[in-house]
Short mmCIF file of C-alpha atoms and ligand atoms in Angstrom, two decimals:
data_model
loop_
_atom_site.label_atom_id
_atom_site.label_comp_id
_atom_site.label_asym_id
_atom_site.label_seq_id
_atom_site.Cartn_x
_atom_site.Cartn_y
_atom_site.Cartn_z
CA MET A 1 0.00 0.00 0.00
CA ASP A 2 1.24 3.50 -0.78
CA ARG A 3 2.09 6.13 1.76
CA ILE A 4 2.51 9.86 1.29
CA LEU A 5 5.55 11.44 2.94
CA ILE A 6 5.58 15.16 3.71
CA ARG A 7 8.35 17.24 5.22
CA GLY A 8 6.47 20.23 6.58
CA GLY A 9 7.27 23.91 6.99
CA ASN A 10 7.24 25.18 3.40
CA ARG A 11 5.05 28.15 2.51
CA LEU A 12 2.93 27.24 -0.51
CA SER A 13 2.72 29.79 -3.31
CA GLY A 14 1.76 29.86 -6.97
CA ARG A 15 -1.10 28.68 -9.18
CA LEU A 16 -2.82 25.37 -8.42
CA PRO A 17 -5.31 23.87 -10.94
CA ILE A 18 -8.69 22.74 -9.60
CA SER A 19 -10.18 19.61 -11.21
CA GLY A 20 -13.75 18.69 -12.08
CA ALA A 21 -15.94 17.90 -9.07
CA LYS A 22 -15.98 14.27 -7.91
CA ASN A 23 -19.47 14.61 -6.45
CA ALA A 24 -20.79 16.14 -9.66
CA ALA A 25 -19.10 13.54 -11.88
CA LEU A 26 -20.66 10.69 -9.88
CA THR A 27 -24.17 11.96 -10.55
CA LEU A 28 -23.57 13.11 -14.14
CA MET A 29 -22.18 9.76 -15.30
CA PRO A 30 -25.40 7.79 -14.55
CA CYS A 31 -27.39 10.34 -16.60
CA ALA A 32 -26.02 8.49 -19.65
CA LEU A 33 -28.23 5.53 -18.67
CA LEU A 34 -31.32 7.65 -19.41
CA THR A 35 -30.79 7.77 -23.17
CA ASP A 36 -29.54 5.57 -26.03
CA GLU A 37 -27.57 8.51 -27.40
CA PRO A 38 -24.01 9.43 -26.36
CA LEU A 39 -23.39 11.67 -23.36
CA THR A 40 -19.97 13.37 -23.47
CA LEU A 41 -18.65 14.69 -20.17
CA ARG A 42 -15.73 17.14 -20.22
CA ASN A 43 -13.45 18.10 -17.32
CA LEU A 44 -13.98 14.69 -15.73
CA PRO A 45 -11.47 14.28 -12.86
CA ARG A 46 -8.95 11.42 -12.95
CA LEU A 47 -10.09 9.68 -9.75
CA ALA A 48 -10.50 6.12 -8.48
CA ASP A 49 -14.23 6.67 -7.85
CA VAL A 50 -14.77 7.93 -11.41
CA ASP A 51 -13.00 4.86 -12.80
CA GLY A 52 -15.06 2.65 -10.49
CA PHE A 53 -18.28 4.22 -11.68
CA GLY A 54 -17.19 3.69 -15.27
CA HIS A 55 -16.78 -0.04 -14.58
CA LEU A 56 -20.26 -0.16 -13.08
CA LEU A 57 -21.71 1.52 -16.16
CA ASN A 58 -19.88 -1.06 -18.32
CA GLN A 59 -21.48 -3.85 -16.27
CA LEU A 60 -24.89 -2.37 -17.07
CA GLY A 61 -24.14 -2.36 -20.79
CA ALA A 62 -22.83 1.16 -21.34
CA SER A 63 -19.59 1.84 -23.22
CA THR A 64 -17.21 4.43 -21.78
CA ALA A 65 -14.60 5.91 -24.09
CA ILE A 66 -11.92 8.24 -22.81
CA GLU A 67 -11.06 10.65 -25.58
CA GLY A 68 -7.61 12.00 -26.38
CA THR A 69 -6.21 13.91 -23.50
CA ARG A 70 -2.48 14.07 -22.92
CA PRO A 71 -1.41 12.32 -19.68
CA GLU A 72 -0.16 15.64 -18.33
CA ASP A 73 -3.55 17.29 -18.77
CA PHE A 74 -5.89 17.52 -15.83
CA GLY A 75 -9.41 16.27 -16.44
CA ARG A 76 -10.59 13.94 -19.13
CA VAL A 77 -13.27 13.72 -21.81
CA MET A 78 -15.44 10.63 -21.51
CA THR A 79 -18.23 9.63 -23.90
CA ILE A 80 -20.75 7.19 -22.46
CA ARG A 81 -23.12 5.30 -24.76
CA THR A 82 -25.96 3.16 -23.43
CA GLY A 83 -27.43 1.75 -26.64
CA LYS A 84 -29.33 -0.68 -24.49
CA LEU A 85 -29.01 -1.94 -20.96
CA THR A 86 -27.68 -5.50 -20.73
CA SER A 87 -28.27 -5.65 -16.99
CA THR A 88 -30.44 -3.80 -14.48
CA GLU A 89 -28.48 -4.93 -11.43
CA ALA A 90 -25.79 -3.16 -9.36
CA PRO A 91 -24.10 -6.01 -7.47
CA TYR A 92 -22.98 -5.98 -3.83
CA ASP A 93 -19.27 -6.29 -4.55
CA ILE A 94 -19.34 -3.01 -6.46
CA VAL A 95 -21.81 -1.08 -4.31
CA ARG A 96 -20.06 -1.93 -1.03
CA LYS A 97 -16.81 -0.42 -2.33
CA MET A 98 -18.39 2.72 -3.69
CA ARG A 99 -21.61 3.98 -2.12
CA ALA A 100 -22.27 6.36 -4.99
CA SER A 101 -23.17 3.26 -7.05
CA ILE A 102 -26.64 3.64 -5.51
CA LEU A 103 -27.08 6.51 -7.98
CA VAL A 104 -27.78 4.04 -10.80
CA LEU A 105 -31.05 3.02 -9.09
CA GLY A 106 -33.13 5.97 -10.31
CA PRO A 107 -31.87 6.09 -13.91
CA VAL A 108 -31.96 2.29 -14.47
CA LEU A 109 -35.50 2.17 -13.06
CA ALA A 110 -36.56 5.06 -15.32
CA ARG A 111 -34.94 3.59 -18.42
CA ALA A 112 -35.81 -0.10 -18.00
CA GLY A 113 -38.84 -0.07 -15.71
CA GLU A 114 -36.97 -2.15 -13.14
CA ALA A 115 -33.72 -2.13 -11.15
CA ARG A 116 -32.08 -4.37 -8.56
CA VAL A 117 -29.41 -2.64 -6.46
CA SER A 118 -27.47 -3.89 -3.47
CA LEU A 119 -28.02 -1.94 -0.28
CA PRO A 120 -24.75 -0.02 0.15
CA GLY A 121 -24.23 -0.68 3.85
CA GLY A 122 -22.49 1.78 6.12
CA CYS A 123 -19.07 3.33 5.81
CA ALA A 124 -16.44 4.87 8.08
CA ILE A 125 -18.33 8.13 8.62
CA GLY A 126 -21.70 6.70 9.40
CA ASN A 127 -24.55 4.30 8.85
CA ARG A 128 -25.54 5.97 5.57
CA PRO A 129 -29.07 4.53 5.11
CA ILE A 130 -30.93 4.90 1.80
CA ASP A 131 -34.48 5.05 3.18
CA LEU A 132 -35.02 8.54 1.73
CA HIS A 133 -33.95 7.38 -1.75
CA LEU A 134 -36.56 4.62 -1.55
CA LYS A 135 -39.38 6.77 -0.13
CA ALA A 136 -38.85 9.41 -2.82
CA LEU A 137 -38.90 6.82 -5.62
CA GLU A 138 -42.07 5.26 -4.18
CA ALA A 139 -43.69 8.70 -4.17
CA ILE A 140 -43.23 8.95 -7.94
CA GLY A 141 -44.65 5.46 -8.59
CA ALA A 142 -41.93 2.89 -7.89
CA GLU A 143 -42.85 -0.40 -6.22
CA LEU A 144 -40.06 -1.67 -3.96
CA GLU A 145 -39.22 -4.96 -2.33
CA MET A 146 -36.22 -5.74 -0.15
CA ALA A 147 -34.66 -9.17 -0.14
CA ALA A 148 -31.24 -10.61 0.68
CA GLY A 149 -29.56 -7.23 1.02
CA TYR A 150 -30.90 -5.93 -2.26
CA VAL A 151 -33.68 -3.53 -3.15
CA ARG A 152 -35.72 -4.40 -6.22
CA ALA A 153 -37.63 -1.52 -7.75
CA THR A 154 -40.22 -1.78 -10.51
CA ALA A 155 -42.36 0.73 -12.36
CA PRO A 156 -45.89 -0.62 -12.87
CA GLY A 157 -46.60 -0.80 -16.60
CA GLY A 158 -42.93 -0.12 -17.25
CA ARG A 159 -43.00 3.61 -16.57
CA LEU A 160 -43.02 5.75 -13.41
CA SER A 161 -46.10 7.91 -12.92
CA GLY A 162 -44.51 10.97 -11.33
CA GLY A 163 -45.78 12.46 -8.06
CA ARG A 164 -44.92 14.72 -5.17
CA TYR A 165 -42.43 14.17 -2.34
CA ARG A 166 -41.24 16.37 0.49
CA PHE A 167 -37.91 15.29 2.04
CA PRO A 168 -38.04 15.26 5.88
CA VAL A 169 -34.29 16.00 5.90
CA VAL A 170 -32.05 17.18 3.08
CA SER A 171 -30.33 14.35 1.21
CA VAL A 172 -27.98 15.00 -1.72
CA GLY A 173 -27.98 11.46 -3.11
CA ALA A 174 -31.69 10.87 -2.64
CA THR A 175 -32.46 14.14 -4.43
CA GLU A 176 -30.19 13.08 -7.28
CA ASN A 177 -31.79 9.63 -7.56
CA VAL A 178 -35.38 10.89 -7.62
CA VAL A 179 -34.59 13.69 -10.10
CA MET A 180 -32.91 11.23 -12.50
CA ALA A 181 -35.97 8.95 -12.22
CA ALA A 182 -38.61 11.68 -12.54
CA VAL A 183 -37.34 13.18 -15.81
CA LEU A 184 -38.69 10.16 -17.80
CA ALA A 185 -41.91 9.70 -15.80
CA ARG A 186 -45.30 9.74 -17.51
CA GLY A 187 -46.52 12.75 -15.50
CA GLY A 188 -45.08 15.65 -13.54
CA SER A 189 -43.23 15.56 -10.18
CA VAL A 190 -42.66 18.10 -7.42
CA ILE A 191 -39.73 17.52 -5.06
CA GLU A 192 -39.76 19.67 -1.92
CA ASN A 193 -36.94 20.28 0.57
CA ALA A 194 -34.62 19.11 -2.20
CA ALA A 195 -30.86 19.44 -1.70
CA ARG A 196 -29.48 22.65 -3.23
CA GLU A 197 -25.81 21.71 -3.48
CA PRO A 198 -24.07 23.03 -6.63
CA GLU A 199 -23.67 19.41 -7.72
CA ILE A 200 -27.48 19.15 -7.88
CA VAL A 201 -27.57 22.28 -10.04
CA ASP A 202 -24.94 20.68 -12.29
CA LEU A 203 -27.07 17.52 -12.54
CA CYS A 204 -30.23 19.47 -13.42
CA ASN A 205 -28.40 21.60 -16.00
CA CYS A 206 -26.99 18.47 -17.64
CA LEU A 207 -30.44 16.81 -17.72
CA VAL A 208 -31.96 19.96 -19.25
CA ALA A 209 -29.19 19.87 -21.89
CA MET A 210 -30.39 16.31 -22.61
CA GLY A 211 -33.99 17.51 -23.08
CA ALA A 212 -35.40 17.21 -19.54
CA ARG A 213 -37.91 19.76 -18.28
CA ILE A 214 -36.96 21.01 -14.77
CA ALA A 215 -38.01 24.26 -13.06
CA GLY A 216 -36.71 25.66 -9.76
CA ILE A 217 -33.09 24.62 -10.37
CA GLY A 218 -30.97 25.82 -7.43
CA THR A 219 -33.95 26.09 -5.10
CA ASP A 220 -35.33 23.57 -2.61
CA THR A 221 -38.41 22.92 -4.77
CA LEU A 222 -37.87 21.16 -8.09
CA GLU A 223 -40.76 20.83 -10.57
CA ILE A 224 -40.12 18.18 -13.20
CA GLU A 225 -42.31 17.50 -16.24
CA GLY A 226 -41.68 13.97 -17.45
CA VAL A 227 -40.71 13.50 -21.12
CA ASP A 228 -40.81 10.39 -23.31
CA ARG A 229 -37.11 10.34 -24.08
CA LEU A 230 -33.87 12.22 -23.58
CA HIS A 231 -31.17 12.84 -26.19
CA GLY A 232 -27.40 12.94 -25.91
CA ALA A 233 -25.41 16.04 -24.94
CA THR A 234 -21.94 17.35 -24.24
CA TYR A 235 -21.54 18.77 -20.75
CA ALA A 236 -18.60 20.08 -18.69
CA VAL A 237 -18.36 18.97 -15.06
CA MET A 238 -18.31 21.87 -12.58
CA PRO A 239 -15.07 22.61 -10.69
CA ASP A 240 -14.62 20.81 -7.39
CA ARG A 241 -15.57 23.20 -4.58
CA ILE A 242 -14.35 20.77 -1.90
CA GLU A 243 -10.97 20.27 -3.56
CA ALA A 244 -10.69 24.06 -3.88
CA GLY A 245 -11.64 24.53 -0.22
CA SER A 246 -9.10 21.88 0.79
CA TYR A 247 -6.24 23.64 -1.01
CA ALA A 248 -7.42 27.00 0.37
CA CYS A 249 -6.81 25.48 3.81
CA ALA A 250 -3.35 24.41 2.59
CA ALA A 251 -2.53 28.03 1.76
CA ALA A 252 -3.88 29.15 5.15
CA ILE A 253 -2.09 26.54 7.28
CA THR A 254 1.30 27.15 5.60
CA GLY A 255 1.04 30.96 5.63
CA GLY A 256 1.09 30.74 1.85
CA ASP A 257 -0.43 32.48 -1.15
CA LEU A 258 -2.21 30.33 -3.78
CA GLU A 259 -4.33 31.07 -6.81
CA LEU A 260 -6.83 28.21 -7.20
CA VAL A 261 -7.24 28.19 -10.98
CA GLY A 262 -10.66 27.11 -12.24
CA ALA A 263 -12.38 27.34 -8.83
CA ASN A 264 -15.85 28.87 -8.81
CA VAL A 265 -15.87 31.05 -5.70
CA ALA A 266 -19.68 31.42 -5.94
CA ASP A 267 -19.99 27.72 -4.98
CA MET A 268 -17.94 28.04 -1.82
CA GLN A 269 -19.35 31.07 0.02
CA ALA A 270 -19.57 29.39 3.45
CA THR A 271 -15.94 28.25 3.18
CA THR A 272 -14.62 31.64 2.05
CA ASP A 273 -16.62 33.40 4.79
CA ALA A 274 -15.06 31.11 7.41
CA LEU A 275 -11.57 31.60 5.94
CA ARG A 276 -11.96 35.37 6.09
CA GLU A 277 -13.18 35.11 9.71
CA ALA A 278 -9.95 33.24 10.47
CA GLY A 279 -8.01 36.19 9.03
CA VAL A 280 -7.24 34.66 5.63
CA THR A 281 -7.30 36.89 2.53
CA VAL A 282 -9.71 35.56 -0.13
CA GLU A 283 -9.91 37.44 -3.46
CA PRO A 284 -11.72 36.33 -6.62
CA THR A 285 -9.43 36.52 -9.66
CA ARG A 286 -10.04 36.33 -13.41
CA ASP A 287 -9.07 32.63 -13.38
CA GLY A 288 -10.43 31.55 -10.00
CA VAL A 289 -9.69 32.67 -6.46
CA ARG A 290 -6.57 33.79 -4.53
CA VAL A 291 -6.14 32.63 -0.93
CA ALA A 292 -3.34 34.11 1.17
CA ALA A 293 -2.42 34.05 4.87
CA ASP A 294 0.19 36.59 5.75
CA GLY A 295 -0.57 36.81 9.46
CA PRO A 296 -1.61 34.58 12.38
CA LEU A 297 -4.90 32.66 12.03
CA GLY A 298 -7.73 33.33 14.46
CA PRO A 299 -10.37 30.95 15.91
CA VAL A 300 -13.64 30.24 14.08
CA ASN A 301 -16.79 28.44 15.24
CA ILE A 302 -18.34 26.20 12.56
CA ALA A 303 -21.48 24.07 12.32
CA THR A 304 -21.83 21.94 9.20
CA ALA A 305 -25.14 22.18 7.33
CA PRO A 306 -26.67 21.41 3.95
CA TYR A 307 -25.81 23.91 1.20
CA PRO A 308 -25.53 26.89 1.36
CA GLY A 309 -24.29 26.13 4.90
CA PHE A 310 -20.74 25.04 5.72
CA ALA A 311 -20.08 21.76 3.89
CA THR A 312 -19.59 18.67 6.03
CA ASP A 313 -16.99 17.63 3.43
CA MET A 314 -14.88 20.62 4.53
CA GLN A 315 -15.05 19.97 8.30
CA ALA A 316 -11.94 17.79 8.65
CA GLN A 317 -9.78 20.05 6.50
CA PHE A 318 -10.90 23.18 8.34
CA MET A 319 -10.23 21.51 11.68
CA ALA A 320 -6.63 20.81 10.64
CA MET A 321 -6.19 24.48 9.79
CA LEU A 322 -7.76 25.59 13.09
CA CYS A 323 -5.29 23.41 15.02
CA MET A 324 -2.74 26.10 14.12
CA ALA A 325 -5.04 29.07 14.79
CA GLY A 326 -4.88 31.11 18.00
CA GLY A 327 -7.61 30.76 20.62
CA THR A 328 -10.30 28.10 20.77
CA SER A 329 -12.60 27.02 17.92
CA VAL A 330 -15.76 24.94 18.24
CA LEU A 331 -16.84 22.69 15.36
CA THR A 332 -20.21 20.93 15.26
CA GLU A 333 -20.81 18.12 12.76
CA THR A 334 -24.57 17.99 12.18
CA ILE A 335 -24.71 15.75 9.08
CA PHE A 336 -22.84 12.51 9.85
CA GLU A 337 -22.63 10.70 13.17
CA ASN A 338 -19.01 9.61 13.03
CA ARG A 339 -16.97 12.15 11.14
CA TYR A 340 -14.21 12.84 13.69
CA MET A 341 -11.86 9.96 12.94
CA HIS A 342 -9.15 12.41 11.93
CA VAL A 343 -9.08 13.73 15.52
CA PRO A 344 -6.95 11.00 17.16
CA GLU A 345 -4.54 11.12 14.23
CA LEU A 346 -4.22 14.93 14.45
CA ALA A 347 -3.71 14.53 18.21
CA ARG A 348 -0.73 12.26 17.51
CA MET A 349 0.80 15.26 15.74
CA GLY A 350 0.30 17.46 18.80
CA ALA A 351 -3.15 18.92 18.12
CA ASP A 352 -5.31 19.78 21.14
CA ILE A 353 -8.88 18.66 20.30
CA GLN A 354 -11.62 17.49 22.64
CA VAL A 355 -14.64 15.71 21.13
CA HIS A 356 -17.98 15.65 22.95
CA GLY A 357 -20.57 13.89 20.77
CA ARG A 358 -21.09 15.96 17.63
CA THR A 359 -18.91 18.82 18.88
CA ALA A 360 -15.13 19.19 18.68
CA VAL A 361 -13.32 21.88 20.69
CA VAL A 362 -9.99 22.82 19.05
CA LYS A 363 -7.41 24.74 21.08
CA GLY A 364 -4.77 26.25 18.78
CA VAL A 365 -1.19 25.11 19.34
CA ASP A 366 2.05 26.80 18.30
CA ARG A 367 3.35 23.80 16.41
CA LEU A 368 2.47 20.38 15.11
CA VAL A 369 5.06 17.59 14.93
CA GLY A 370 5.25 15.20 11.99
CA ALA A 371 4.36 11.57 12.74
CA PRO A 372 3.23 8.37 11.02
CA VAL A 373 -0.59 8.64 10.76
CA MET A 374 -3.42 6.62 9.26
CA ALA A 375 -6.06 7.80 6.80
CA THR A 376 -9.55 6.52 7.61
CA ASP A 377 -11.78 8.20 5.05
CA LEU A 378 -11.41 10.62 2.17
CA ARG A 379 -11.66 13.98 3.88
CA ALA A 380 -9.94 12.82 7.09
CA SER A 381 -6.93 11.83 4.97
CA MET A 382 -6.80 15.32 3.46
CA SER A 383 -6.81 16.86 6.94
CA LEU A 384 -3.71 14.77 7.78
CA ILE A 385 -1.98 15.97 4.60
CA LEU A 386 -2.75 19.57 5.59
CA ALA A 387 -1.39 19.05 9.10
CA GLY A 388 1.73 17.45 7.61
CA LEU A 389 2.32 20.50 5.40
CA ALA A 390 2.57 22.69 8.51
CA ALA A 391 4.20 20.23 10.93
CA ASP A 392 7.86 20.18 11.93
CA GLY A 393 9.57 17.10 10.53
CA GLU A 394 8.19 14.27 8.47
CA THR A 395 4.61 13.00 8.34
CA ALA A 396 3.85 9.65 6.74
CA VAL A 397 0.17 9.18 5.80
CA ALA A 398 -0.76 5.52 5.28
CA ARG A 399 -3.77 4.07 3.40
CA VAL A 400 -3.68 6.85 0.81
CA TYR A 401 -6.13 4.92 -1.36
CA HIS A 402 -8.71 6.97 0.52
CA LEU A 403 -7.15 10.14 -0.92
CA ASP A 404 -7.03 8.78 -4.46
CA ARG A 405 -10.83 8.55 -4.40
CA GLY A 406 -11.24 12.31 -4.29
CA TYR A 407 -8.04 14.24 -5.04
CA GLU A 408 -6.59 14.15 -8.53
CA ARG A 409 -2.76 13.99 -8.57
CA LEU A 410 -2.45 15.55 -5.13
CA GLU A 411 1.33 15.26 -4.74
CA GLU A 412 1.90 16.76 -8.18
CA LYS A 413 -0.35 19.75 -7.47
CA LEU A 414 1.21 20.39 -4.05
CA SER A 415 4.83 19.88 -5.19
CA ALA A 416 4.30 22.42 -7.96
CA VAL A 417 3.51 25.13 -5.37
CA GLY A 418 6.41 24.31 -3.06
CA ALA A 419 5.42 21.37 -0.84
CA ASP A 420 8.07 18.78 0.03
CA ILE A 421 5.83 15.77 -0.63
CA GLU A 422 6.22 12.38 -2.30
CA ARG A 423 4.42 9.06 -2.63
CA ALA A 424 6.29 6.01 -1.33
CA SER A 425 5.17 2.57 -2.33
CA ASP A 426 5.30 -0.07 0.39
CA GLY A 427 5.28 -2.74 -2.29
C1 EPZ B 1 -23.19 13.15 -0.58
O1 EPZ B 1 -23.36 11.95 0.13
C2 EPZ B 1 -21.70 13.26 -0.88
N1 EPZ B 1 -21.29 12.13 -1.72
C3 EPZ B 1 -20.93 13.26 0.42
O2 EPZ B 1 -19.55 13.46 0.10
C4 EPZ B 1 -21.38 14.44 1.28
O3 EPZ B 1 -20.73 14.40 2.51
C5 EPZ B 1 -22.91 14.35 1.48
O4 EPZ B 1 -23.58 14.29 0.21
C6 EPZ B 1 -23.46 15.56 2.25
O5 EPZ B 1 -23.15 16.74 1.55
C7 EPZ B 1 -21.50 12.17 -3.06
O6 EPZ B 1 -22.06 13.12 -3.58
C8 EPZ B 1 -21.02 11.00 -3.85
P1 EPZ B 1 -26.78 12.71 2.08
P2 EPZ B 1 -24.88 11.39 0.41
O7 EPZ B 1 -27.75 11.76 1.51
O8 EPZ B 1 -25.73 11.70 -0.75
C9 EPZ B 1 -28.77 10.82 5.95
C10 EPZ B 1 -17.25 13.06 0.17
O9 EPZ B 1 -16.43 13.15 1.09
N2 EPZ B 1 -29.54 10.01 5.00
O10 EPZ B 1 -26.93 14.17 1.78
O11 EPZ B 1 -24.76 9.98 0.85
C11 EPZ B 1 -27.28 10.47 5.92
O12 EPZ B 1 -27.02 9.35 6.76
C12 EPZ B 1 -18.60 12.43 0.42
O13 EPZ B 1 -17.07 13.50 -1.01
C13 EPZ B 1 -30.59 9.22 5.48
O14 EPZ B 1 -30.85 9.18 6.69
O15 EPZ B 1 -25.30 12.29 1.64
C14 EPZ B 1 -26.64 11.74 6.40
O16 EPZ B 1 -26.69 11.76 7.82
C15 EPZ B 1 -18.72 11.91 1.85
N3 EPZ B 1 -31.30 8.48 4.61
C16 EPZ B 1 -27.55 12.83 5.85
O17 EPZ B 1 -28.79 12.20 5.52
C17 EPZ B 1 -31.05 8.50 3.26
O18 EPZ B 1 -31.76 7.81 2.50
C18 EPZ B 1 -27.02 13.49 4.58
O19 EPZ B 1 -26.71 12.47 3.66
C19 EPZ B 1 -29.99 9.30 2.78
C20 EPZ B 1 -29.25 10.05 3.67
#
């Protein structure tokens, strides 16, 4: 297994390219299942989860062709063709490794009138149920049965009717699944308390480019008029707001000055507000956003929330940065029940963090000390990288396969702006 070695203390400065958004790519790719025409996605990030999703689409009968991009280019162009589905099943061995596989349920059901998908099971950060996905699909006409760890969904008469559903709590994935199912329904659908994340906007814009009829995009009420078929399209994946936020924290924690090229600062308001509150300079530029820390960082209190609130996917990275801020910061994780696994690893590097249930109290320290640490989940592993960039001495982050799921060519991007970082293979 690979490890990443970092010798901390370097100020980062320069231009760092931001890739296409993982969490947009993983909901745009299954859109190709909704039509027999080709869907071409541009600016697709080179990530393990994107490759994994491509294999799942292949299993369902779709072809996935990566078009000419030079190896040194960031992002890829992928054309996905689903002439016809050769399977309507997402098997356990795929779904258990990548939860986002559940996002084929809605489109396969809409295209084929039936789908059989393994229940994803929990993961490191929480139980991750899919009850809201299922309730929303039932509300627009799906009939569901659970057996042997799978959910089998069917559309009576081969086509969903459409309907109305109000989410009791905001769910990104469940919103994505029901929207992808509703666009081919016989009638109209109204989805209330829908997630408003930029990735949902990207999904809706791509579906509209394919001929879907969706009103209220970007709001918490989506009105969808079902159509008989969708056509192909070419669509560019939005920039990754979480990757951009993560590297903004890298600039802050190293006292650096980075331009995040390609970032869309409009998607990351809660993050930039919190950075400014910590005393970090954040300035939109023609090509993206500049983040610079030329003075000491101050404490910030954060509570994660659905968009436009502070993203739960930024909590671990922001905590790493606050370990080096003066004073005391209080973070509250309201979305997932177990998203503090980075805390004991940061503590091994000298961080002073006390966790009480959903709340973490971070007392700033003058220095962190490099140490061998263990990644446990995607964003936790990024928080350890950030701490390593600021720590005295060497930090060795193990189990970096977590990182490869969500950060394209991380060492390359960080080395290019001055980090002393390399990947070591343990054979
Ligand atoms: C998406 O996960 C993202 N993943 C997550 O990013 C992100 O943390 C999360 O949204 C919240 O923003 C992808 O887009 C691939 P939810 P998702 O449904 O859709 C509960 C990363 O690091 N819930 O919005 O699974 C759930 O347990 C990943 O990139 C139900 O109870 O998140 C959680 O507490 C991690 N029943 C809350 O809702 C359901 O049916 C929000 O989950 C569904 C969810």
